[in-house]
Amino acid sequence: MARTLYDKLWDSHLVHVEADGTALLYIDRHLVHEVTSPQAFEGLKRAGRKPWRMSSVVATADHNTPTTGWERGIEGIEDPTSRIQVETLDANMREHPAKAYFPFLDARQGIVHVIGPENGATLPGMTVVCGDSHTSTHGAFACLAHGIGTSEVEHVLATQCLVTRKMKNMRVRVDGELGRGVTAKDVVLAIIGRIGTAGGSGHAVEFAGSVLRSLSMEGRMTICNMAIEAGARAGMVAVDETTIQYLKGRAFAPSGPEWDRAVAGWKVLVSDADAEFDREVKLDGRSIAPQVTWGTSPEMVVTVEESVPDPDREKDPIKREGMERALAYMGLKPRTPIEEIKLDKVFIGSCTNSRIEDLRLAASVVRGKKVAPGVRLALVVPGSGLVKAQAEKEGLDRVFRDSGFEWREPGCSMCLAMNADRLEPGERCAATSNRNFEGRQGAGGRTHLVSPAMAAAAAIAGHFVDVRGWR
Amino acid sequence: MEKFTVLNALVAPLDRANVDTDAIIPKQFLKSIKRTGYGPNLFDAWRFLDPGVPGADPASRRPNPDFVLNQARYRGAQILLARKNFGCGSSREHAPWALQEYGFRCVVAPSFGDIFYDNCFKNGLLPVVLAEPEVDGLFYDCALPGFRLIVDLAAQTVSTNDGAKSFRFAVDATRRYSLLNGLDEIGLTLRHADKIRAFEARRREQLPWLFR
Ligand code: SF4
C-alpha cells in the first residue's frame, strides 16, 4: 500500500502496539535543555532508575542563559534561580554523560533546535524528541520530530521509547514560486492564517510543493518550526538533494562508506506518489505577501499591505470577543494600516529565524543604514555559537553594529524572555520569533511576528514597511 | 500518580478560546527545578493586577476582581470549563502541574493542544473533549450558582447533578486504565524491555552511526 512519509517514519520505529492503538515508538535522538529536564532526572533518581541510552542525548543550556556578560562566566547569570537550572543540567550531564553536551559558554552552545541540525545530530529517518514544542523544527530533515512534556522526557530517558498514538496525515502544498522579499517565515504565517492555530491538531503535517523544494534547509526549518503554531505536533519535509548536501561533512553525520549507505536509506524518505492524506491544503506561493501578526495568537495575521481588522465585521461572537481582547492588549485601533504601526524594539533571533541565512538576509537590508531614533533597542541574537562565528567571519556583526543593532551571545533570549532580554509593559516589538502570546516577550509586551527582512526594515524605518518595495 | 475515578465537583468557566500554556503558567515561574510550587501562579497575568514575580508572598498580591477564578462562587472548583484549543503552545508540563496544584482535577473543552492533552494524563488531570454545542450548553448552565458536574472516567460520562444532561466522552483504553488505577507509565513500558532491546539491536546493526 502507498504510504506517506509520516507512515514510513512511524512504521520503522514501532516497537509494540496495544489493542487500542497505543504504541511504543523507539526514539533515536533525545534533545535536552535546562528548563524541562531537571524534574525528569530527579524522577529517575527517586525511582532508582538509570537512563537507557545516553548516546541518544544531545544537550545544551539555552533558555535561561544571558546574551551579555559571558566574560563573567557562570556569575554572568544574575538570576539565582536561572543559574540553579543551568547548574542542575551541568550536574546531570556529569552524572550521565551524553553523546554531546554544549554547556553555557561553550563555543557550540546555542538554541537546541539550531545546534541539532548544524552538528548533524539530526539525521533523516530519525525520531527526535525534546521537552520543547518547537522540536517540530527537525522535521525539515524528514524526521519524525515532536515536542514532549517533562514526564515524557523522563519516560524516554528511562525506556528509549515514547508512548504515543498515530496521528492523522495532513499535507500542505505550496506551489508556484515566492515573490522577491517573501520568505519562508511569510509562507508559514500565511499557512497559519489560513488554517488557524488549531488547524493541524491531531495531524502530522508534511509540507510539500515547488516552494518547499526551492527553499534551503534553513527555510524549511523555519516552516517546520512553526507547525506547532498551526496546532501540529510534527511538521516534516521529504528528503531531496538539498537535505543531503546540507548534511554532508557535519560533525555527527556519517562519513566514508557509511555516508553512502546512509544516503541510500534516506532517499526513500518521501511520500509515495499515490499516498493518501486525511487532509490537504493548498496555497499559491505567488499570492503570498510579507506577513505581520496584529494580535495575540499567530493566526491573527495579515499582509503588510493590509490594516488591522475590525472586530465589528466578525460574525462569530467568541471570535469577535477574542479579537477585541487582543486589540486592547496590543493597544491597536481597528483599521489602522499595518505600515503605520511604530515599534519600540526589534528582535532578530529565536529557533525560527536565527540561522546564518536569516542573519545574512537581515544584514543585507540594514547595510549602510541606521536604526530609527524611535527604536529603543534593536537586537540580533544568533542561534548558536557556530552561527555567531560564521556571521563574524562574514563581517555581519559589523554591518549590524554600524547600523545601531546590538550583537549578542547566542540563546533563546527575547523569544521568551526568561533571561534579562525582555519587553517592558506596553512596549511594541517586531520579532522574528514564533509566538505573540500575551506576555510572551515580557509582561505587557506587544509582539508582532515577521520575517527577518521585515524586522530589519522595520528597525530602520521605525515602523513596518513592505520590504518588497524598500531600498 | 493520583488515581482518577469519579469526580463530583463545582465548575468554573473560562470563556476564552486558544488559552495557551504561557497564559496558564508564565515563563518567569518555570525556573524551578521542582514539580511543585506552581499553583499560586496559575493564570498569573490574568489573576493578579500586580506583576508576577517569582518568590513573592501570595498574601501581598493584588487579585484582579474581574477574573473568573477570583469570584467567591468558584472557590473550590475542581472542574475547569474551557473553550477550543485549550493548552495550545509551549510543551511545558508546568501547565498541568499548576492547574492541578491549584485544585483542578478535570478540564472540559471542545479541543485541546495535543501536547498539553498528553501531559494531563501523566499527572492525574483528566482532559475531557465534548462537542462544541455541548460545551456551549454547559457555559450557559454555569450561570447557575453552585453548578456542578459529575465526571465518571470508568463510564466515560459527564453528567449534571440532576441527571438532566449526560454526555459520553472518548478516551484511549490504555490511558483510561492507567488513570483509573494510578499506574506508573514507565513501569508499564519496562514490561516490554525485551522487545525494546531486540528492536534496538536490529536498528544498531542496520544504522550503526545512530548509536555512537
Ligand atoms: S528560541 Fe524560543 S521557541 Fe525556540 S526553543 Fe528557545 S524559547 Fe523556545
XYZ file of C-alpha atoms and ligand atoms in Angstrom:
691
model
C 0.000 0.000 0.000
C 1.151 3.517 -0.761
C 2.493 5.261 2.322
C 3.118 8.839 3.337
C 6.473 9.974 4.698
C 4.920 10.010 8.154
C 3.628 6.435 7.722
C 7.141 5.300 6.823
C 8.751 7.031 9.788
C 6.101 5.628 12.096
C 6.347 2.052 10.814
C 10.123 1.970 11.058
C 10.124 2.866 14.780
C 7.266 0.775 16.066
C 8.279 -1.461 18.964
C 4.882 -2.535 20.244
C 1.194 -1.711 19.718
C -1.655 -2.238 22.192
C -5.139 -3.263 21.080
C -6.416 0.321 21.396
C -3.673 1.674 19.138
C -1.408 2.967 21.900
C 2.118 2.371 20.631
C 5.677 2.250 21.870
C 7.804 4.231 19.456
C 11.605 3.905 19.552
C 13.441 7.226 19.943
C 16.731 7.805 18.114
C 17.591 11.308 19.258
C 16.681 12.983 22.533
C 17.498 16.683 22.813
C 17.658 18.059 26.330
C 17.693 21.596 27.757
C 17.761 23.068 31.232
C 14.113 24.076 31.736
C 12.160 20.877 31.090
C 14.713 18.260 32.185
C 15.529 18.752 35.912
C 12.299 17.168 37.144
C 12.826 14.248 34.756
C 16.327 13.417 36.039
C 15.052 13.893 39.579
C 12.189 11.474 38.878
C 14.606 8.835 37.570
C 16.758 9.123 40.631
C 13.822 8.880 43.023
C 12.613 5.725 41.297
C 16.126 4.240 41.314
C 16.204 4.065 37.510
C 19.073 4.586 35.076
C 18.905 6.266 31.658
C 18.510 3.669 28.908
C 20.900 5.090 26.282
C 22.651 8.387 26.896
C 24.319 8.144 23.469
C 20.947 9.299 22.120
C 21.107 12.515 24.133
C 22.410 15.866 22.900
C 22.046 18.632 25.464
C 22.561 22.351 25.831
C 21.597 25.268 28.065
C 19.751 27.897 26.060
C 16.506 29.178 27.577
C 17.886 30.933 30.665
C 21.333 31.918 29.516
C 22.219 35.596 29.265
C 23.266 37.139 25.946
C 25.758 39.563 27.512
C 28.434 39.354 30.174
C 29.840 35.968 29.166
C 33.274 37.138 30.287
C 31.950 36.855 33.836
C 31.388 33.131 33.440
C 28.594 31.465 35.395
C 28.434 34.597 37.568
C 27.058 36.306 34.484
C 23.746 34.560 35.131
C 22.436 37.067 37.610
C 19.121 35.456 38.406
C 19.962 32.791 41.014
C 17.044 30.557 40.011
C 18.195 30.571 36.377
C 21.688 29.742 37.493
C 20.445 26.779 39.526
C 18.708 25.409 36.438
C 21.855 25.725 34.335
C 23.991 24.175 37.084
C 21.483 21.365 37.566
C 21.854 20.442 33.902
C 25.657 20.540 34.298
C 25.379 18.163 37.248
C 23.006 15.813 35.447
C 25.342 15.702 32.451
C 28.317 14.934 34.711
C 26.411 12.069 36.300
C 25.085 10.772 32.981
C 27.437 11.816 30.162
C 25.574 12.387 26.898
C 26.682 11.924 23.290
C 27.273 15.666 23.286
C 26.749 18.452 25.783
C 27.226 22.087 24.803
C 27.021 23.880 28.142
C 26.668 27.585 28.804
C 29.773 29.421 27.434
C 30.747 26.555 25.100
C 31.722 27.524 21.547
C 28.993 25.240 20.206
C 26.274 26.224 22.711
C 23.071 27.540 21.216
C 19.341 27.085 20.835
C 18.592 23.385 20.988
C 16.810 23.408 17.609
C 19.717 25.181 15.945
C 22.545 23.032 17.297
C 20.940 19.666 16.469
C 20.852 20.197 12.700
C 24.065 22.202 12.412
C 26.045 19.418 14.078
C 24.406 16.686 12.032
C 22.848 15.318 15.226
C 19.501 15.428 13.422
C 19.506 12.993 10.505
C 16.798 11.882 8.071
C 14.695 8.964 9.199
C 15.225 9.611 12.899
C 12.651 10.002 15.598
C 13.592 13.149 17.510
C 12.030 14.333 20.751
C 12.726 17.202 23.128
C 10.894 18.757 26.040
C 10.089 21.707 23.851
C 7.223 22.246 21.442
C 9.404 23.636 18.645
C 11.065 20.255 18.188
C 8.920 20.137 15.056
C 11.800 22.138 13.503
C 13.825 18.957 12.946
C 11.107 17.541 10.701
C 12.722 19.619 7.928
C 15.166 16.686 7.677
C 12.417 14.107 7.075
C 12.455 13.165 10.754
C 9.501 12.407 12.957
C 10.216 15.146 15.461
C 7.962 16.459 18.143
C 7.778 18.173 21.477
C 7.061 16.233 24.669
C 6.308 17.076 28.294
C 8.637 16.535 31.228
C 7.031 13.203 32.243
C 7.684 12.035 28.706
C 11.286 13.278 28.926
C 11.663 11.036 31.958
C 9.928 8.194 30.149
C 12.202 8.443 27.117
C 15.285 8.658 29.333
C 14.184 5.518 31.167
C 12.896 3.406 28.275
C 14.161 4.950 24.986
C 10.535 4.841 23.887
C 7.590 7.170 23.743
C 4.058 6.012 24.481
C 2.006 7.578 21.743
C -0.687 7.091 19.117
C -0.550 7.503 15.419
C -1.687 10.912 14.233
C -3.566 11.609 11.036
C -1.821 12.591 7.813
C -2.092 16.109 6.508
C -0.288 17.730 3.592
C 0.176 21.432 2.990
C 1.269 22.117 -0.566
C 2.709 25.473 -1.536
C 3.222 25.606 -5.264
C 4.268 28.303 -7.685
C 7.125 30.482 -6.529
C 7.724 33.219 -3.994
C 7.990 36.862 -4.911
C 11.112 38.884 -4.171
C 11.375 39.708 -0.461
C 8.935 36.963 0.528
C 10.487 34.340 2.805
C 9.781 31.001 4.476
C 8.504 32.889 7.518
C 5.851 34.596 5.414
C 4.868 31.231 3.961
C 4.320 29.634 7.347
C 2.473 32.663 8.747
C 0.235 32.601 5.673
C -0.432 28.892 6.265
C -1.350 29.547 9.914
C -3.524 32.464 8.859
C -5.359 30.091 6.541
C -5.831 27.019 8.748
C -5.743 28.609 12.213
C -3.773 27.743 15.353
C -5.719 24.515 15.794
C -5.794 23.703 12.067
C -3.240 20.921 12.320
C -4.306 19.472 15.695
C -4.075 15.705 15.768
C -2.153 15.653 12.495
C 1.411 15.175 11.355
C 1.852 17.733 8.599
C 4.015 17.249 5.551
C 4.955 20.488 3.801
C 5.357 19.981 0.079
C 5.148 21.669 -3.297
C 7.570 23.547 -5.501
C 8.052 26.374 -2.992
C 9.225 23.925 -0.318
C 11.527 22.198 -2.813
C 13.110 25.529 -3.714
C 13.789 26.503 -0.097
C 17.114 25.969 1.673
C 17.239 23.765 4.789
C 17.162 26.949 6.884
C 13.899 27.984 5.237
C 12.410 24.523 5.660
C 13.347 24.573 9.333
C 11.575 27.928 9.732
C 8.402 26.386 8.323
C 8.527 23.145 10.325
C 9.397 25.163 13.445
C 6.004 26.835 13.329
C 3.990 23.679 12.571
C 3.185 23.679 16.286
C 1.703 27.187 15.938
C -0.735 25.595 13.497
C -1.549 23.011 16.182
C 0.507 20.200 14.643
C 2.999 18.472 16.913
C 5.082 17.385 13.971
C 5.850 19.009 10.632
C 8.083 17.467 8.010
C 9.606 17.819 4.559
C 10.712 14.937 2.327
C 14.385 14.248 1.637
C 15.919 15.663 -1.531
C 19.331 16.734 -2.766
C 19.160 19.919 -0.638
C 18.812 17.807 2.519
C 21.712 15.571 1.602
C 24.034 18.407 0.604
C 23.318 20.244 3.862
C 24.311 17.234 5.962
C 27.491 16.315 4.145
C 30.517 16.812 6.385
C 28.561 17.795 9.530
C 30.193 16.731 12.795
C 27.877 13.839 13.715
C 26.790 12.849 10.216
C 28.143 9.502 8.973
C 31.174 9.605 6.669
C 33.105 7.404 4.255
C 31.321 4.225 3.125
C 28.726 4.743 5.850
C 27.746 8.049 4.267
C 26.828 6.311 1.011
C 24.855 3.659 2.865
C 23.043 6.308 4.869
C 22.187 8.388 1.801
C 20.764 5.344 0.010
C 18.473 4.794 3.003
C 17.433 8.444 3.147
C 16.305 8.617 -0.461
C 13.152 6.613 0.234
C 12.032 9.146 2.852
C 9.381 10.709 0.648
C 5.641 10.123 0.408
C 4.695 7.614 -2.276
C 3.167 9.305 -5.316
C -0.269 7.824 -4.697
C -0.224 8.065 -0.887
C -3.435 9.427 0.596
C -3.701 12.202 3.138
C -6.598 12.685 5.540
C -6.478 16.353 4.807
C -4.836 18.511 2.183
C -4.445 22.287 1.991
C -3.051 24.173 -0.997
C -1.553 27.628 -1.228
C -0.231 29.519 -4.209
C 3.252 30.849 -3.488
C 2.757 33.777 -5.873
C -0.124 35.095 -3.788
C 1.867 35.246 -0.530
C 2.906 38.740 0.574
C 5.043 39.674 3.616
C 3.052 38.873 6.772
C 2.654 40.760 10.059
C 0.692 39.498 13.069
C -1.544 42.077 14.727
C -2.899 40.099 17.710
C -2.011 37.671 20.463
C -2.190 34.429 18.506
C -0.149 33.571 15.396
C -3.372 33.107 13.405
C -4.114 36.813 13.893
C -2.094 37.756 10.866
C -2.485 39.961 7.783
C -0.221 41.097 4.962
C 1.832 44.257 5.313
C -0.405 45.915 2.716
C -3.482 45.458 4.876
C -4.865 47.112 8.013
C -5.675 45.895 11.497
C -9.008 44.077 11.151
C -12.255 45.373 12.586
C -13.972 43.091 15.133
C -17.333 44.652 14.231
C -17.141 42.794 10.939
C -16.702 39.393 12.638
C -19.970 37.466 12.968
C -18.830 34.706 15.364
C -19.284 36.207 18.878
C -16.472 34.177 20.508
C -14.055 35.188 17.754
C -15.180 38.814 17.985
C -14.562 38.904 21.713
C -11.151 37.321 21.189
C -10.290 39.997 18.609
C -11.428 42.807 20.883
C -9.398 41.439 23.765
C -6.338 41.084 21.519
C -6.653 44.643 20.177
C -6.993 46.022 23.704
C -3.883 44.102 24.788
C -1.962 45.170 21.694
C -3.018 48.793 22.047
C -4.226 48.918 18.442
C -7.248 50.514 16.797
C -9.228 48.639 14.148
C -8.474 49.638 10.548
C -5.024 51.087 11.341
C -2.785 50.461 8.299
C -0.040 47.996 9.279
C 2.625 50.318 7.848
C 1.624 52.996 10.362
C 2.425 50.818 13.396
C 5.520 52.183 15.164
C 7.997 49.969 17.014
C 9.875 50.378 20.303
C 12.099 47.329 19.925
C 13.195 44.882 17.256
C 14.303 41.314 17.939
C 16.074 39.201 15.353
C 16.641 35.724 16.763
C 14.957 32.532 18.072
C 14.836 28.980 16.735
C 12.578 30.227 13.936
C 14.937 32.792 12.418
C 18.448 32.962 13.889
C 20.394 30.859 11.415
C 23.123 32.192 9.168
C 20.827 32.679 6.215
C 18.419 34.750 8.344
C 21.260 36.953 9.548
C 22.591 37.405 6.005
C 19.156 38.471 4.842
C 18.648 40.935 7.704
C 22.152 42.343 7.254
C 21.535 42.915 3.547
C 18.529 45.056 4.437
C 20.262 47.242 7.053
C 23.691 47.586 5.417
C 24.715 51.230 5.400
C 21.558 52.431 7.161
C 20.763 53.469 10.728
C 18.178 52.199 13.179
C 15.381 54.781 13.526
C 15.682 57.109 16.545
C 12.332 55.941 17.961
C 13.547 52.354 18.240
C 14.995 51.945 21.746
C 16.642 48.600 21.191
C 17.371 46.568 18.094
C 18.795 43.195 18.968
C 20.424 40.439 16.939
C 20.847 37.155 18.795
C 22.497 34.407 16.730
C 21.042 30.931 17.179
C 24.298 29.319 18.222
C 28.000 29.873 18.775
C 28.707 28.392 15.347
C 26.222 30.745 13.665
C 27.773 33.659 15.524
C 31.299 32.691 14.463
C 30.253 32.276 10.836
C 28.452 35.631 10.845
C 31.520 37.333 12.311
C 33.706 35.706 9.680
C 31.459 37.277 7.043
C 31.522 40.652 8.816
C 27.788 40.653 9.501
C 28.326 41.680 13.127
C 29.950 44.875 11.839
C 27.073 45.578 9.498
C 24.586 45.239 12.357
C 26.662 47.216 14.847
C 27.312 50.024 12.361
C 23.556 50.294 11.880
C 22.913 50.572 15.598
C 21.932 46.994 16.375
C 23.272 45.173 19.402
C 25.138 41.978 18.581
C 24.701 39.406 21.331
C 25.747 35.947 22.526
C 23.552 33.018 21.390
C 20.446 31.717 23.154
C 16.656 31.929 23.258
C 16.829 35.462 24.606
C 13.832 37.699 23.959
C 11.838 34.927 22.293
C 10.534 34.022 25.728
C 12.317 36.487 27.986
C 13.452 34.080 30.673
C 16.753 35.937 30.792
C 17.287 39.695 31.071
C 16.210 40.442 27.473
C 12.576 41.438 27.541
C 9.894 43.947 26.693
C 8.633 46.355 29.313
C 4.860 46.672 29.749
C 3.323 48.361 26.701
C 6.429 48.132 24.543
C 5.867 47.108 20.945
C 8.285 44.788 19.185
C 8.841 43.436 15.689
C 10.124 39.916 16.355
C 11.335 37.088 14.153
C 10.297 34.530 16.774
C 7.222 32.292 16.733
C 4.823 33.346 19.497
C 2.940 36.580 20.016
C 1.060 35.327 23.087
C 0.213 37.805 25.849
C 3.326 38.438 27.918
C 5.497 36.080 25.880
C 8.327 38.607 25.491
C 7.748 40.185 28.897
C 4.625 41.019 30.901
C 2.514 43.540 28.998
C 4.831 43.401 25.975
C 3.329 43.550 22.475
C 4.769 41.267 19.834
C 4.369 41.377 16.054
C 5.749 38.309 14.287
C 7.536 38.970 10.999
C 10.358 37.678 8.799
C 13.990 38.749 9.383
C 13.841 41.030 6.327
C 10.659 42.705 7.595
C 12.084 43.079 11.125
C 15.284 44.599 9.786
C 13.424 47.070 7.570
C 11.097 47.988 10.441
C 14.109 48.762 12.641
C 15.443 51.202 10.061
C 12.086 52.823 9.260
C 10.792 52.829 12.848
C 7.522 51.318 11.639
C 6.501 48.385 9.446
C 7.318 48.736 5.773
C 6.834 46.458 2.811
C 10.347 45.115 2.107
C 9.368 44.329 -1.448
C 9.402 47.964 -2.466
C 12.023 49.048 0.003
C 15.589 50.057 -0.761
C 0.230 9.123 40.005
C -3.027 10.058 41.685
C -5.999 7.903 40.618
C -8.995 9.376 38.872
C -12.325 7.557 39.185
C -15.423 9.680 39.781
C -15.370 13.407 40.407
C -18.406 15.363 41.569
C -17.322 18.975 41.704
C -18.030 22.660 41.242
C -17.381 24.004 37.724
C -15.523 27.235 36.898
C -15.991 28.641 33.358
C -13.061 30.213 31.480
C -14.697 31.767 28.466
C -11.775 32.291 26.050
C -10.617 30.298 23.039
C -6.960 29.356 22.404
C -5.781 29.667 26.018
C -2.049 28.948 25.675
C 0.259 27.388 28.240
C 2.183 30.685 28.520
C -1.047 32.125 29.959
C -1.651 29.109 32.200
C 1.780 29.498 33.788
C 4.003 32.404 32.650
C 7.659 31.692 31.948
C 9.129 33.506 34.923
C 7.799 30.687 37.090
C 9.478 27.926 35.076
C 12.847 28.441 36.681
C 12.194 25.993 39.465
C 13.714 22.528 39.304
C 10.799 21.018 41.248
C 7.446 19.633 40.185
C 5.529 21.632 42.766
C 5.014 25.251 43.714
C 3.197 26.399 40.557
C -0.394 26.582 41.842
C -0.137 30.080 43.362
C 0.832 31.450 39.925
C -1.772 29.718 37.781
C -3.042 32.240 35.170
C -0.847 34.785 36.945
C -1.155 37.669 34.487
C -4.948 37.355 34.485
C -5.484 36.554 38.143
C -3.450 39.410 39.588
C -3.167 43.127 38.938
C 0.428 43.391 40.157
C 3.239 41.887 38.055
C 4.043 38.281 38.967
C 7.492 37.943 40.441
C 8.792 34.506 41.450
C 9.027 34.069 45.200
C 6.634 36.924 46.034
C 4.463 36.370 49.104
C 0.993 35.330 47.842
C -0.605 37.378 50.635
C 0.910 40.567 49.201
C -0.624 40.097 45.735
C -3.484 42.169 44.340
C -6.096 39.836 42.845
C -7.934 41.005 39.731
C -11.595 41.039 40.853
C -12.771 40.669 37.250
C -11.014 37.353 36.669
C -13.394 34.448 36.960
C -11.356 32.328 39.372
C -11.274 35.216 41.834
C -15.031 35.215 42.224
C -16.121 33.698 45.519
C -18.701 31.464 43.875
C -15.998 29.459 42.093
C -13.824 28.882 45.145
C -13.077 25.186 45.426
C -13.940 24.447 41.784
C -12.240 21.266 40.586
C -13.565 21.260 37.049
C -12.496 23.914 34.555
C -14.828 24.517 31.625
C -12.898 25.935 28.687
C -13.136 26.813 25.000
C -11.469 25.314 21.963
C -7.736 24.627 21.679
C -7.145 24.906 25.428
C -3.478 24.432 26.353
C -2.024 25.243 22.936
C 1.551 26.448 22.529
C 4.512 25.537 24.700
C 5.038 21.935 25.846
C 5.651 22.998 29.465
C 4.249 20.364 31.805
C 4.235 23.109 34.409
C 0.792 23.980 32.971
C -0.977 20.805 34.179
C 1.138 20.923 37.361
C -0.161 24.435 38.081
C -3.789 23.577 37.281
C -3.660 20.545 39.495
C -1.927 22.215 42.373
C -4.497 24.996 42.256
C -7.164 22.345 42.736
C -8.406 21.296 39.307
C -8.751 17.593 38.534
C -10.541 17.882 35.208
C -10.712 20.282 32.238
C -13.677 20.101 29.855
C -13.277 21.715 26.416
C -14.190 21.191 22.745
C -10.492 20.591 21.913
C -7.017 20.753 23.438
C -3.454 21.435 22.362
C -2.004 17.980 21.572
C 0.998 18.112 23.907
C -0.986 19.591 26.794
C -3.594 16.850 26.369
C -0.927 14.155 26.740
C 0.738 15.916 29.651
C -2.528 15.957 31.613
C -2.771 12.166 31.646
C 0.705 11.853 33.131
C -0.423 13.833 36.134
C -3.842 12.553 37.058
C -5.561 15.542 35.474
C -8.363 14.410 33.150
C -8.897 16.368 29.895
C -12.411 15.752 28.557
C -13.362 16.594 24.977
C -17.057 17.298 24.394
C -18.713 18.563 21.230
C -18.807 22.341 20.796
C -22.624 22.650 21.263
C -22.399 20.550 24.441
C -19.704 22.818 25.832
C -21.745 25.866 24.789
C -24.683 24.493 26.762
C -22.526 23.926 29.824
C -21.263 27.519 29.698
C -24.906 28.548 29.751
C -25.677 26.229 32.688
C -22.675 27.593 34.546
C -24.539 30.865 35.059
C -26.420 28.990 37.784
C -24.648 29.465 41.151
C -23.203 26.253 42.519
C -23.332 24.452 39.150
C -21.633 21.061 39.472
C -20.788 18.215 37.125
C -20.134 14.547 37.724
C -17.240 13.146 35.686
C -17.121 9.365 35.668
C -13.989 8.036 33.968
C -14.993 4.359 34.092
C -18.330 5.121 32.435
C -16.768 7.892 30.282
C -19.575 10.294 31.035
C -20.018 13.893 32.111
C -23.416 14.490 33.740
C -25.249 17.217 35.561
C -26.169 16.578 39.190
C -29.873 16.240 38.403
C -29.150 13.800 35.601
C -30.854 16.067 33.058
C -27.763 16.030 30.855
C -25.267 13.276 30.329
C -22.585 13.264 27.649
C -20.224 10.460 26.708
C -16.613 11.267 26.012
C -13.874 9.270 24.303
C -10.597 8.257 25.925
C -7.976 5.666 24.918
C -8.340 2.393 26.795
C -4.702 2.394 27.889
C -4.836 5.899 29.285
C -8.132 5.242 30.986
C -6.766 2.123 32.629
C -3.605 3.897 33.851
C -5.554 6.812 35.239
C -8.236 4.678 36.912
C -5.521 2.705 38.653
C -2.962 5.462 39.152
C -0.279 3.409 37.371
C 3.305 4.430 36.667
C 3.760 4.526 32.906
C 7.492 3.851 32.943
C 6.880 0.637 34.875
C 4.268 -0.399 32.313
C 6.628 0.256 29.407
C 9.501 -1.612 31.008
C 7.400 -4.781 30.886
C 8.336 -4.662 27.197
C 12.062 -4.178 27.859
C 12.969 -7.321 25.896
C 11.103 -6.103 22.864
C 12.788 -2.701 23.093
C 16.201 -4.357 23.347
C 15.533 -6.600 20.357
C 14.327 -3.635 18.281
C 17.368 -1.639 19.291
C 19.781 -4.427 18.404
C 18.319 -4.717 14.902
C 18.480 -0.985 14.380
C 22.045 -0.791 15.640
C 23.092 -3.367 13.095
C 21.413 -1.533 10.210
C 22.342 2.018 11.195
C 25.375 1.818 13.482
C 26.159 5.547 13.152
C 22.984 6.376 15.067
C 24.321 4.631 18.139
C 27.687 6.269 18.667
S 14.036 30.200 20.775
Fe 12.033 30.480 21.702
S 10.706 28.982 20.799
Fe 12.803 28.400 20.322
S 13.373 26.930 21.909
Fe 14.002 28.958 22.602
S 12.287 29.721 23.787
Fe 11.526 28.011 22.609
